[in-house]
Amino acid sequence: MLTTRDCSSDTSCPVPGGFLSYQTSPAGNAFMLAAFAALIPINTFTGVRYKTPLYAVLTTLGLLLEVVGHAGKILLRSNPASEGRFLLYMIGTLWGPTFISAAVYLVLPHVMVIYGEQFSLIPEPIYCNIVFVALDIFTLAFQSIGIALSATSDTELERHQGLNILLTGLALQLTSLALFLGGYWYFRLKLSHRRFIFDPTFSMVYLSSYFKKFLLCIQAASVLLLVRASIRLAAFTGGLASGLVQSQVVSLVLDDTLVLVAAIILSMAPVGRAFGSSWAETAPFTLAGDESDLPLRNWRPSTSQHRKRAISQPFPASPMTAQPSPRSYHSIYPPPPPPLASPQDKRVYQRAPYEITPVQVVPYVPSEAGSPPLSGSMPAETPRRTPREAQKLVDPDALWG
């Protein structure tokens, strides 16, 4: 049974006297609290200004949880044995980076769409969101249950089980960040070896210098969060009483500072400024609209892409094709007509008609007697005569006279 009380020798505190073996620094934690709190209005303003509500909500929630976590750490100074204050500190500092990472994960599907459909790593970019959301949910659940069991259990077995659950949550967070960075770097490698031309629809976005700087900022923030998750995982491997967990320098410099720098980088390079109005246009999911009957897809091939596909067809669409319903996807982007086939089911191709071809047959039209032959008709054939009849046609006087 989980309870919130002060640990004592009866409940086996992690270290003698409470949960921390050092007196928390009020100045250092107050600075961290004020710094995270100062970033909240900045992210709120940029989210409203550039219309990126989900990204701004996730980032703001992460910053609020960091504020709550450092407030609990400051309160631990007066009572290091308080289970409630220790849980407040741990939940805030565990959940905060997870929500900030969740905001970063939203960028990858938009980046895959903005360069063109043919460069996407997966058929539907929304699958990236589904995978990362599932990993984040399991991360939050394992971290919460693990730290609660480790801090409030009375038996050594329950504390050990709670520690294993906590380590699983930290490992999931580390896996999510590594998967994001690996997927992004593989996508950039695919772009560098591309065999297609970029989609010109969003060329003003991906050709801008600010967008390139924004991608560098996303990578830098992700690497900082990855290093921080690695340090946390290594620290809690030895339990709550390990040297890394009980080190104030590690807590402030290698934990809180890394998250703060990552949050500052993301706040100074807002995603809405980099994408502009393209952020909503490249969203892999749809919020509303009657034009789509595919719930997993909101982005469509551009008009230029559709026109290229239509021109590339060697024959026009069949007029006998049934028209789909007006709300269907193919009513806006009709599928190409089926290819022609010979009686042996072999594909054939139409050729352009010619007015006169080398094999065209010109009909024979006989002309009347005494009139010139019609244009385009063959001359009349001379009838065959016997030798005697041919002699009668010769005039001897005309030949010798």
mmCIF file of C-alpha atoms in Angstrom:
data_model
loop_
_atom_site.group_PDB
_atom_site.id
_atom_site.type_symbol
_atom_site.label_atom_id
_atom_site.label_comp_id
_atom_site.label_asym_id
_atom_site.label_seq_id
_atom_site.Cartn_x
_atom_site.Cartn_y
_atom_site.Cartn_z
ATOM 1 C CA MET A 1 0.000 0.000 0.000
ATOM 2 C CA LEU A 2 1.370 3.379 -1.047
ATOM 3 C CA THR A 3 1.275 6.142 1.561
ATOM 4 C CA THR A 4 2.860 9.561 1.877
ATOM 5 C CA ARG A 5 4.591 9.985 5.205
ATOM 6 C CA ASP A 6 8.018 10.719 6.585
ATOM 7 C CA CYS A 7 10.467 7.889 6.279
ATOM 8 C CA SER A 8 12.303 6.766 9.398
ATOM 9 C CA SER A 9 14.475 3.937 10.551
ATOM 10 C CA ASP A 10 11.360 1.775 10.653
ATOM 11 C CA THR A 11 10.579 2.373 6.984
ATOM 12 C CA SER A 12 14.218 2.190 5.875
ATOM 13 C CA CYS A 13 15.058 5.527 4.272
ATOM 14 C CA PRO A 14 17.484 5.331 1.323
ATOM 15 C CA VAL A 15 20.130 7.202 3.329
ATOM 16 C CA PRO A 16 20.334 8.041 7.007
ATOM 17 C CA GLY A 17 18.077 10.966 7.779
ATOM 18 C CA GLY A 18 15.895 10.915 4.710
ATOM 19 C CA PHE A 19 16.002 10.675 0.920
ATOM 20 C CA LEU A 20 18.968 12.977 0.270
ATOM 21 C CA SER A 21 22.324 12.892 2.014
ATOM 22 C CA TYR A 22 23.007 16.594 1.283
ATOM 23 C CA GLN A 23 21.300 19.855 1.993
ATOM 24 C CA THR A 24 19.771 21.131 -1.212
ATOM 25 C CA SER A 25 21.089 24.476 -2.394
ATOM 26 C CA PRO A 26 18.307 27.069 -2.167
ATOM 27 C CA ALA A 27 20.083 29.493 -4.500
ATOM 28 C CA GLY A 28 20.784 26.950 -7.232
ATOM 29 C CA ASN A 29 17.315 25.424 -7.169
ATOM 30 C CA ALA A 30 15.675 28.849 -6.984
ATOM 31 C CA PHE A 31 17.616 29.878 -10.086
ATOM 32 C CA MET A 32 16.501 26.749 -11.924
ATOM 33 C CA LEU A 33 12.896 27.319 -10.835
ATOM 34 C CA ALA A 34 12.951 30.946 -12.016
ATOM 35 C CA ALA A 35 14.639 30.057 -15.317
ATOM 36 C CA PHE A 36 12.105 27.375 -16.206
ATOM 37 C CA ALA A 37 9.254 29.664 -15.130
ATOM 38 C CA ALA A 38 10.566 32.502 -17.340
ATOM 39 C CA LEU A 39 10.396 30.251 -20.417
ATOM 40 C CA ILE A 40 6.691 29.495 -19.929
ATOM 41 C CA PRO A 41 5.295 32.831 -21.246
ATOM 42 C CA ILE A 42 7.745 32.768 -24.157
ATOM 43 C CA ASN A 43 6.522 29.380 -25.360
ATOM 44 C CA THR A 44 2.906 30.357 -24.762
ATOM 45 C CA PHE A 45 3.323 33.507 -26.861
ATOM 46 C CA THR A 46 5.065 31.731 -29.739
ATOM 47 C CA GLY A 47 2.447 28.985 -29.731
ATOM 48 C CA VAL A 48 -0.358 31.529 -30.083
ATOM 49 C CA ARG A 49 1.575 33.759 -32.474
ATOM 50 C CA TYR A 50 2.549 31.013 -34.938
ATOM 51 C CA LYS A 51 -0.500 28.762 -34.353
ATOM 52 C CA THR A 52 1.323 25.697 -33.039
ATOM 53 C CA PRO A 53 -0.957 24.811 -30.101
ATOM 54 C CA LEU A 54 0.020 21.165 -29.514
ATOM 55 C CA TYR A 55 3.739 21.872 -29.625
ATOM 56 C CA ALA A 56 3.335 24.830 -27.266
ATOM 57 C CA VAL A 57 1.130 22.882 -24.827
ATOM 58 C CA LEU A 58 3.606 20.011 -24.539
ATOM 59 C CA THR A 59 6.564 22.356 -24.057
ATOM 60 C CA THR A 60 4.713 24.468 -21.491
ATOM 61 C CA LEU A 61 3.638 21.388 -19.532
ATOM 62 C CA GLY A 62 7.228 20.192 -19.420
ATOM 63 C CA LEU A 63 8.401 23.562 -18.102
ATOM 64 C CA LEU A 64 5.629 23.655 -15.480
ATOM 65 C CA LEU A 65 6.586 20.192 -14.255
ATOM 66 C CA GLU A 66 10.216 21.281 -13.954
ATOM 67 C CA VAL A 67 9.074 24.244 -11.830
ATOM 68 C CA VAL A 68 7.046 21.917 -9.607
ATOM 69 C CA GLY A 69 9.966 19.499 -9.309
ATOM 70 C CA HIS A 70 12.423 22.175 -8.205
ATOM 71 C CA ALA A 71 9.867 23.558 -5.772
ATOM 72 C CA GLY A 72 9.654 20.121 -4.173
ATOM 73 C CA LYS A 73 13.435 19.926 -4.033
ATOM 74 C CA ILE A 74 13.609 23.262 -2.226
ATOM 75 C CA LEU A 75 11.020 22.030 0.275
ATOM 76 C CA LEU A 76 13.127 18.918 0.935
ATOM 77 C CA ARG A 77 15.711 21.146 2.598
ATOM 78 C CA SER A 78 13.484 21.658 5.631
ATOM 79 C CA ASN A 79 12.385 18.015 5.813
ATOM 80 C CA PRO A 80 14.587 15.534 3.874
ATOM 81 C CA ALA A 81 12.493 12.584 5.127
ATOM 82 C CA SER A 82 9.186 13.739 3.592
ATOM 83 C CA GLU A 83 7.934 11.187 1.085
ATOM 84 C CA GLY A 84 5.435 13.635 -0.426
ATOM 85 C CA ARG A 85 8.069 16.286 -1.129
ATOM 86 C CA PHE A 86 10.483 13.711 -2.515
ATOM 87 C CA LEU A 87 7.794 12.367 -4.854
ATOM 88 C CA LEU A 88 6.985 15.932 -5.924
ATOM 89 C CA TYR A 89 10.637 16.506 -6.745
ATOM 90 C CA MET A 90 11.111 13.225 -8.591
ATOM 91 C CA ILE A 91 7.845 13.286 -10.563
ATOM 92 C CA GLY A 92 8.443 16.864 -11.681
ATOM 93 C CA THR A 93 12.008 16.274 -12.846
ATOM 94 C CA LEU A 94 11.105 12.960 -14.493
ATOM 95 C CA TRP A 95 7.949 14.049 -16.295
ATOM 96 C CA GLY A 96 9.238 17.469 -17.374
ATOM 97 C CA PRO A 97 11.877 16.261 -19.868
ATOM 98 C CA THR A 98 9.456 13.615 -21.141
ATOM 99 C CA PHE A 99 6.901 16.246 -22.183
ATOM 100 C CA ILE A 100 9.607 18.435 -23.713
ATOM 101 C CA SER A 101 10.834 15.428 -25.687
ATOM 102 C CA ALA A 102 7.267 14.723 -26.820
ATOM 103 C CA ALA A 103 7.130 18.229 -28.319
ATOM 104 C CA VAL A 104 10.374 17.565 -30.182
ATOM 105 C CA TYR A 105 8.992 14.313 -31.609
ATOM 106 C CA LEU A 106 6.243 16.267 -33.396
ATOM 107 C CA VAL A 107 8.783 17.846 -35.741
ATOM 108 C CA LEU A 108 9.889 14.665 -37.550
ATOM 109 C CA PRO A 109 6.601 13.918 -39.415
ATOM 110 C CA HIS A 110 6.386 17.537 -40.593
ATOM 111 C CA VAL A 111 9.966 17.444 -41.861
ATOM 112 C CA MET A 112 9.313 14.219 -43.784
ATOM 113 C CA VAL A 113 6.274 15.728 -45.503
ATOM 114 C CA ILE A 114 7.752 19.104 -46.369
ATOM 115 C CA TYR A 115 10.410 17.752 -48.747
ATOM 116 C CA GLY A 116 8.015 15.579 -50.713
ATOM 117 C CA GLU A 117 5.959 12.424 -50.408
ATOM 118 C CA GLN A 118 8.593 10.251 -52.094
ATOM 119 C CA PHE A 119 11.157 10.983 -49.350
ATOM 120 C CA SER A 120 9.011 9.826 -46.434
ATOM 121 C CA LEU A 121 10.487 7.008 -44.359
ATOM 122 C CA ILE A 122 7.095 5.363 -43.845
ATOM 123 C CA PRO A 123 3.849 5.313 -45.883
ATOM 124 C CA GLU A 124 1.948 7.488 -43.376
ATOM 125 C CA PRO A 125 3.879 10.051 -41.280
ATOM 126 C CA ILE A 126 1.260 9.883 -38.541
ATOM 127 C CA TYR A 127 2.638 6.458 -37.615
ATOM 128 C CA CYS A 128 5.640 8.322 -36.183
ATOM 129 C CA ASN A 129 3.317 10.182 -33.826
ATOM 130 C CA ILE A 130 1.574 6.973 -32.821
ATOM 131 C CA VAL A 131 4.851 5.223 -32.000
ATOM 132 C CA PHE A 132 6.288 8.127 -29.999
ATOM 133 C CA VAL A 133 3.030 8.774 -28.124
ATOM 134 C CA ALA A 134 2.880 5.112 -27.116
ATOM 135 C CA LEU A 135 6.495 5.213 -25.918
ATOM 136 C CA ASP A 136 5.860 8.408 -23.938
ATOM 137 C CA ILE A 137 2.767 6.967 -22.249
ATOM 138 C CA PHE A 138 4.646 3.861 -21.161
ATOM 139 C CA THR A 139 7.579 6.021 -20.064
ATOM 140 C CA LEU A 140 5.395 8.185 -17.816
ATOM 141 C CA ALA A 141 3.581 5.161 -16.394
ATOM 142 C CA PHE A 142 6.734 3.169 -15.588
ATOM 143 C CA GLN A 143 8.536 6.180 -14.111
ATOM 144 C CA SER A 144 5.599 7.121 -11.881
ATOM 145 C CA ILE A 145 4.946 3.621 -10.590
ATOM 146 C CA GLY A 146 8.626 2.900 -10.159
ATOM 147 C CA ILE A 147 9.520 6.004 -8.145
ATOM 148 C CA ALA A 148 6.363 5.632 -6.022
ATOM 149 C CA LEU A 149 7.203 2.039 -5.089
ATOM 150 C CA SER A 150 10.854 2.835 -4.487
ATOM 151 C CA ALA A 151 10.094 5.761 -2.185
ATOM 152 C CA THR A 152 7.103 4.520 -0.217
ATOM 153 C CA SER A 153 7.491 0.731 0.089
ATOM 154 C CA ASP A 154 8.325 -0.762 3.459
ATOM 155 C CA THR A 155 9.950 -3.977 2.261
ATOM 156 C CA GLU A 156 13.196 -4.411 0.391
ATOM 157 C CA LEU A 157 11.529 -6.579 -2.268
ATOM 158 C CA GLU A 158 8.963 -3.911 -3.159
ATOM 159 C CA ARG A 159 11.653 -1.230 -3.315
ATOM 160 C CA HIS A 160 13.736 -3.414 -5.596
ATOM 161 C CA GLN A 161 10.738 -4.041 -7.853
ATOM 162 C CA GLY A 162 9.967 -0.337 -7.925
ATOM 163 C CA LEU A 163 13.550 0.446 -8.870
ATOM 164 C CA ASN A 164 13.403 -2.012 -11.776
ATOM 165 C CA ILE A 165 10.181 -0.425 -13.012
ATOM 166 C CA LEU A 166 11.779 3.027 -12.768
ATOM 167 C CA LEU A 167 14.791 1.849 -14.763
ATOM 168 C CA THR A 168 12.434 0.474 -17.426
ATOM 169 C CA GLY A 169 10.792 3.876 -17.750
ATOM 170 C CA LEU A 170 14.154 5.618 -18.065
ATOM 171 C CA ALA A 171 15.256 3.072 -20.668
ATOM 172 C CA LEU A 172 12.094 3.730 -22.679
ATOM 173 C CA GLN A 173 12.784 7.457 -22.608
ATOM 174 C CA LEU A 174 16.341 6.851 -23.771
ATOM 175 C CA THR A 175 15.057 4.568 -26.548
ATOM 176 C CA SER A 176 12.569 7.187 -27.731
ATOM 177 C CA LEU A 177 15.244 9.876 -28.030
ATOM 178 C CA ALA A 178 17.662 7.517 -29.759
ATOM 179 C CA LEU A 179 14.931 6.413 -32.172
ATOM 180 C CA PHE A 180 14.068 10.031 -32.983
ATOM 181 C CA LEU A 181 17.671 11.029 -33.648
ATOM 182 C CA GLY A 182 18.387 7.860 -35.607
ATOM 183 C CA GLY A 183 15.280 8.315 -37.756
ATOM 184 C CA TYR A 184 16.070 11.959 -38.420
ATOM 185 C CA TRP A 185 19.709 11.317 -39.337
ATOM 186 C CA TYR A 186 18.715 8.457 -41.620
ATOM 187 C CA PHE A 187 16.193 10.770 -43.274
ATOM 188 C CA ARG A 188 18.898 13.387 -43.859
ATOM 189 C CA LEU A 189 21.140 10.677 -45.328
ATOM 190 C CA LYS A 190 18.333 9.645 -47.637
ATOM 191 C CA LEU A 191 17.931 13.245 -48.790
ATOM 192 C CA SER A 192 21.660 13.546 -49.506
ATOM 193 C CA HIS A 193 21.470 10.465 -51.783
ATOM 194 C CA ARG A 194 18.151 11.370 -53.347
ATOM 195 C CA ARG A 195 17.116 10.349 -56.836
ATOM 196 C CA PHE A 196 14.105 12.640 -56.978
ATOM 197 C CA ILE A 197 13.567 16.387 -57.055
ATOM 198 C CA PHE A 198 12.259 18.097 -53.920
ATOM 199 C CA ASP A 199 8.615 19.048 -53.915
ATOM 200 C CA PRO A 200 8.564 22.780 -54.804
ATOM 201 C CA THR A 201 5.368 23.384 -52.833
ATOM 202 C CA PHE A 202 7.254 24.257 -49.633
ATOM 203 C CA SER A 203 10.520 25.364 -51.207
ATOM 204 C CA MET A 204 10.325 28.732 -49.446
ATOM 205 C CA VAL A 205 10.511 26.856 -46.139
ATOM 206 C CA TYR A 206 13.261 24.268 -46.595
ATOM 207 C CA LEU A 207 15.470 26.622 -48.611
ATOM 208 C CA SER A 208 15.481 29.331 -45.951
ATOM 209 C CA SER A 209 18.523 29.715 -43.723
ATOM 210 C CA TYR A 210 16.369 29.942 -40.589
ATOM 211 C CA PHE A 211 14.839 26.536 -41.254
ATOM 212 C CA LYS A 212 18.307 24.983 -41.491
ATOM 213 C CA LYS A 213 19.302 26.626 -38.207
ATOM 214 C CA PHE A 214 16.094 25.374 -36.635
ATOM 215 C CA LEU A 215 16.931 21.780 -37.600
ATOM 216 C CA LEU A 216 20.334 22.185 -35.980
ATOM 217 C CA CYS A 217 18.661 23.460 -32.804
ATOM 218 C CA ILE A 218 16.322 20.468 -32.747
ATOM 219 C CA GLN A 219 19.276 18.113 -33.016
ATOM 220 C CA ALA A 220 21.208 19.933 -30.287
ATOM 221 C CA ALA A 221 18.244 19.876 -27.890
ATOM 222 C CA SER A 222 17.618 16.191 -28.589
ATOM 223 C CA VAL A 223 21.252 15.295 -27.942
ATOM 224 C CA LEU A 224 21.185 17.182 -24.614
ATOM 225 C CA LEU A 225 18.032 15.361 -23.543
ATOM 226 C CA LEU A 226 19.594 12.063 -24.633
ATOM 227 C CA VAL A 227 22.705 12.686 -22.530
ATOM 228 C CA ARG A 228 20.568 13.662 -19.564
ATOM 229 C CA ALA A 229 18.468 10.474 -19.881
ATOM 230 C CA SER A 230 21.641 8.400 -20.061
ATOM 231 C CA ILE A 231 22.992 10.005 -16.876
ATOM 232 C CA ARG A 232 19.711 9.449 -15.054
ATOM 233 C CA LEU A 233 19.632 5.814 -16.116
ATOM 234 C CA ALA A 234 23.206 5.254 -14.962
ATOM 235 C CA ALA A 235 22.539 7.057 -11.668
ATOM 236 C CA PHE A 236 19.469 5.045 -10.675
ATOM 237 C CA THR A 237 21.044 1.743 -11.657
ATOM 238 C CA GLY A 238 22.742 1.721 -8.234
ATOM 239 C CA GLY A 239 19.495 2.574 -6.406
ATOM 240 C CA LEU A 240 18.321 5.697 -4.576
ATOM 241 C CA ALA A 241 21.377 5.580 -2.313
ATOM 242 C CA SER A 242 23.944 5.525 -5.141
ATOM 243 C CA GLY A 243 26.636 8.164 -5.327
ATOM 244 C CA LEU A 244 25.286 9.767 -8.506
ATOM 245 C CA VAL A 245 21.758 10.141 -7.097
ATOM 246 C CA GLN A 246 23.100 11.628 -3.843
ATOM 247 C CA SER A 247 25.480 14.041 -5.626
ATOM 248 C CA GLN A 248 24.294 17.643 -5.733
ATOM 249 C CA VAL A 249 26.807 18.526 -8.469
ATOM 250 C CA VAL A 250 25.504 15.786 -10.743
ATOM 251 C CA SER A 251 21.937 16.813 -10.002
ATOM 252 C CA LEU A 252 22.454 20.501 -10.817
ATOM 253 C CA VAL A 253 25.057 20.358 -13.587
ATOM 254 C CA LEU A 254 24.478 17.087 -15.445
ATOM 255 C CA ASP A 255 20.726 16.866 -14.920
ATOM 256 C CA ASP A 256 18.956 20.193 -14.417
ATOM 257 C CA THR A 257 21.345 22.281 -16.501
ATOM 258 C CA LEU A 258 21.113 20.017 -19.536
ATOM 259 C CA VAL A 259 17.323 20.174 -19.506
ATOM 260 C CA LEU A 260 17.397 23.952 -19.032
ATOM 261 C CA VAL A 261 19.763 24.496 -21.972
ATOM 262 C CA ALA A 262 17.620 22.265 -24.183
ATOM 263 C CA ALA A 263 14.505 24.220 -23.181
ATOM 264 C CA ILE A 264 16.229 27.544 -23.910
ATOM 265 C CA ILE A 265 17.293 26.335 -27.367
ATOM 266 C CA LEU A 266 13.750 25.230 -28.211
ATOM 267 C CA SER A 267 12.301 28.496 -26.883
ATOM 268 C CA MET A 268 14.687 30.680 -28.879
ATOM 269 C CA ALA A 269 14.013 28.728 -32.091
ATOM 270 C CA PRO A 270 10.215 28.325 -32.198
ATOM 271 C CA VAL A 271 8.913 25.767 -34.612
ATOM 272 C CA GLY A 272 6.189 28.086 -35.882
ATOM 273 C CA ARG A 273 8.686 30.622 -37.142
ATOM 274 C CA ALA A 274 10.610 27.966 -39.047
ATOM 275 C CA PHE A 275 7.570 26.386 -40.721
ATOM 276 C CA GLY A 276 5.191 29.327 -40.860
ATOM 277 C CA SER A 277 1.788 28.413 -42.239
ATOM 278 C CA SER A 278 3.277 25.160 -43.554
ATOM 279 C CA TRP A 279 3.103 23.674 -40.054
ATOM 280 C CA ALA A 280 -0.659 23.209 -40.360
ATOM 281 C CA GLU A 281 -0.453 22.167 -44.021
ATOM 282 C CA THR A 282 2.079 19.409 -43.312
ATOM 283 C CA ALA A 283 0.265 18.023 -40.271
ATOM 284 C CA PRO A 284 -0.002 14.227 -40.574
ATOM 285 C CA PHE A 285 -3.437 14.161 -38.984
ATOM 286 C CA THR A 286 -6.661 16.013 -39.710
ATOM 287 C CA LEU A 287 -8.745 17.941 -37.213
ATOM 288 C CA ALA A 288 -11.870 18.427 -39.312
ATOM 289 C CA GLY A 289 -13.047 18.698 -42.873
ATOM 290 C CA ASP A 290 -15.371 17.051 -45.350
ATOM 291 C CA GLU A 291 -12.751 16.609 -48.039
ATOM 292 C CA SER A 292 -11.087 13.610 -46.463
ATOM 293 C CA ASP A 293 -12.367 10.130 -45.766
ATOM 294 C CA LEU A 294 -8.914 8.953 -44.642
ATOM 295 C CA PRO A 295 -8.554 9.710 -40.928
ATOM 296 C CA LEU A 296 -4.838 8.934 -40.907
ATOM 297 C CA ARG A 297 -3.905 11.419 -43.578
ATOM 298 C CA ASN A 298 -4.416 15.157 -43.963
ATOM 299 C CA TRP A 299 -1.761 16.080 -46.475
ATOM 300 C CA ARG A 300 -2.398 15.581 -50.170
ATOM 301 C CA PRO A 301 -0.255 15.577 -53.270
ATOM 302 C CA SER A 302 0.166 19.105 -54.512
ATOM 303 C CA THR A 303 -1.558 20.362 -57.632
ATOM 304 C CA SER A 304 1.688 20.317 -59.564
ATOM 305 C CA GLN A 305 2.351 16.701 -58.562
ATOM 306 C CA HIS A 306 -1.146 15.649 -59.607
ATOM 307 C CA ARG A 307 -0.842 17.494 -62.907
ATOM 308 C CA LYS A 308 2.454 15.740 -63.652
ATOM 309 C CA ARG A 309 0.888 12.380 -63.053
ATOM 310 C CA ALA A 310 -2.036 13.239 -65.337
ATOM 311 C CA ILE A 311 0.241 14.343 -68.180
ATOM 312 C CA SER A 312 2.361 11.218 -67.913
ATOM 313 C CA GLN A 313 -0.580 8.971 -68.838
ATOM 314 C CA PRO A 314 -0.338 7.726 -72.481
ATOM 315 C CA PHE A 315 -4.109 7.723 -72.933
ATOM 316 C CA PRO A 316 -7.087 9.709 -71.616
ATOM 317 C CA ALA A 317 -9.365 8.500 -68.882
ATOM 318 C CA SER A 318 -12.291 6.368 -69.935
ATOM 319 C CA PRO A 319 -15.568 8.332 -70.063
ATOM 320 C CA MET A 320 -17.423 5.241 -68.883
ATOM 321 C CA THR A 321 -15.686 5.262 -65.494
ATOM 322 C CA ALA A 322 -18.223 5.564 -62.688
ATOM 323 C CA GLN A 323 -17.955 8.756 -60.673
ATOM 324 C CA PRO A 324 -17.208 8.197 -56.945
ATOM 325 C CA SER A 325 -19.042 9.900 -54.137
ATOM 326 C CA PRO A 326 -18.240 13.632 -53.684
ATOM 327 C CA ARG A 327 -16.810 13.099 -50.198
ATOM 328 C CA SER A 328 -14.340 10.410 -51.183
ATOM 329 C CA TYR A 329 -10.641 10.960 -51.587
ATOM 330 C CA HIS A 330 -10.649 9.883 -55.239
ATOM 331 C CA SER A 331 -13.315 12.426 -56.084
ATOM 332 C CA ILE A 332 -10.676 15.118 -55.578
ATOM 333 C CA TYR A 333 -7.716 13.136 -56.909
ATOM 334 C CA PRO A 334 -9.132 10.531 -59.360
ATOM 335 C CA PRO A 335 -7.083 7.367 -59.841
ATOM 336 C CA PRO A 336 -5.409 6.751 -63.213
ATOM 337 C CA PRO A 337 -7.415 4.676 -65.716
ATOM 338 C CA PRO A 338 -6.531 1.008 -66.090
ATOM 339 C CA PRO A 339 -3.995 0.147 -68.808
ATOM 340 C CA LEU A 340 -5.083 -1.291 -72.136
ATOM 341 C CA ALA A 341 -4.712 -5.019 -72.646
ATOM 342 C CA SER A 342 -4.599 -7.312 -75.639
ATOM 343 C CA PRO A 343 -6.674 -10.511 -75.863
ATOM 344 C CA GLN A 344 -3.677 -12.327 -74.367
ATOM 345 C CA ASP A 345 -3.713 -9.870 -71.395
ATOM 346 C CA LYS A 346 -0.546 -8.223 -72.596
ATOM 347 C CA ARG A 347 -0.185 -4.514 -72.040
ATOM 348 C CA VAL A 348 -0.407 -2.426 -75.223
ATOM 349 C CA TYR A 349 0.098 1.251 -75.830
ATOM 350 C CA GLN A 350 -1.874 3.609 -77.990
ATOM 351 C CA ARG A 351 -0.134 5.593 -80.664
ATOM 352 C CA ALA A 352 -1.102 8.994 -81.896
ATOM 353 C CA PRO A 353 -3.397 8.878 -84.962
ATOM 354 C CA TYR A 354 -2.063 10.079 -88.300
ATOM 355 C CA GLU A 355 -4.075 11.522 -91.191
ATOM 356 C CA ILE A 356 -2.069 9.548 -93.693
ATOM 357 C CA THR A 357 0.172 6.690 -92.715
ATOM 358 C CA PRO A 358 2.490 4.607 -94.914
ATOM 359 C CA VAL A 359 0.133 1.680 -94.590
ATOM 360 C CA GLN A 360 -3.094 3.568 -95.180
ATOM 361 C CA VAL A 361 -5.192 2.138 -98.056
ATOM 362 C CA VAL A 362 -6.470 4.682 -100.596
ATOM 363 C CA PRO A 363 -9.746 3.466 -102.139
ATOM 364 C CA TYR A 364 -9.975 3.166 -105.949
ATOM 365 C CA VAL A 365 -12.648 5.325 -107.577
ATOM 366 C CA PRO A 366 -13.135 4.673 -111.340
ATOM 367 C CA SER A 367 -13.607 7.716 -113.553
ATOM 368 C CA GLU A 368 -16.110 8.127 -116.349
ATOM 369 C CA ALA A 369 -15.122 7.700 -119.987
ATOM 370 C CA GLY A 370 -13.509 10.786 -121.444
ATOM 371 C CA SER A 371 -13.044 12.520 -118.124
ATOM 372 C CA PRO A 372 -9.767 12.850 -116.280
ATOM 373 C CA PRO A 373 -9.247 10.514 -113.366
ATOM 374 C CA LEU A 374 -10.281 11.750 -109.955
ATOM 375 C CA SER A 375 -7.625 12.927 -107.595
ATOM 376 C CA GLY A 376 -6.423 10.152 -105.450
ATOM 377 C CA SER A 377 -7.871 7.433 -107.737
ATOM 378 C CA MET A 378 -5.843 4.937 -109.719
ATOM 379 C CA PRO A 379 -5.840 5.131 -113.603
ATOM 380 C CA ALA A 380 -8.174 2.763 -115.451
ATOM 381 C CA GLU A 381 -6.609 -0.507 -116.543
ATOM 382 C CA THR A 382 -6.134 -0.972 -120.342
ATOM 383 C CA PRO A 383 -8.140 -3.979 -121.632
ATOM 384 C CA ARG A 384 -6.194 -6.838 -123.163
ATOM 385 C CA ARG A 385 -6.553 -7.410 -126.974
ATOM 386 C CA THR A 386 -5.656 -10.225 -129.321
ATOM 387 C CA PRO A 387 -2.810 -9.713 -131.897
ATOM 388 C CA ARG A 388 -5.324 -9.507 -134.810
ATOM 389 C CA GLU A 389 -7.299 -6.798 -133.096
ATOM 390 C CA ALA A 390 -4.102 -4.948 -132.407
ATOM 391 C CA GLN A 391 -3.139 -5.002 -136.110
ATOM 392 C CA LYS A 392 -6.464 -3.428 -137.107
ATOM 393 C CA LEU A 393 -5.683 -0.468 -134.898
ATOM 394 C CA VAL A 394 -2.503 0.338 -136.885
ATOM 395 C CA ASP A 395 -2.901 2.657 -139.933
ATOM 396 C CA PRO A 396 -0.251 1.786 -142.606
ATOM 397 C CA ASP A 397 -0.601 5.137 -144.336
ATOM 398 C CA ALA A 398 0.135 6.882 -141.070
ATOM 399 C CA LEU A 399 3.275 4.832 -140.685
ATOM 400 C CA TRP A 400 4.749 5.027 -144.250
ATOM 401 C CA GLY A 401 3.009 7.903 -145.867
#
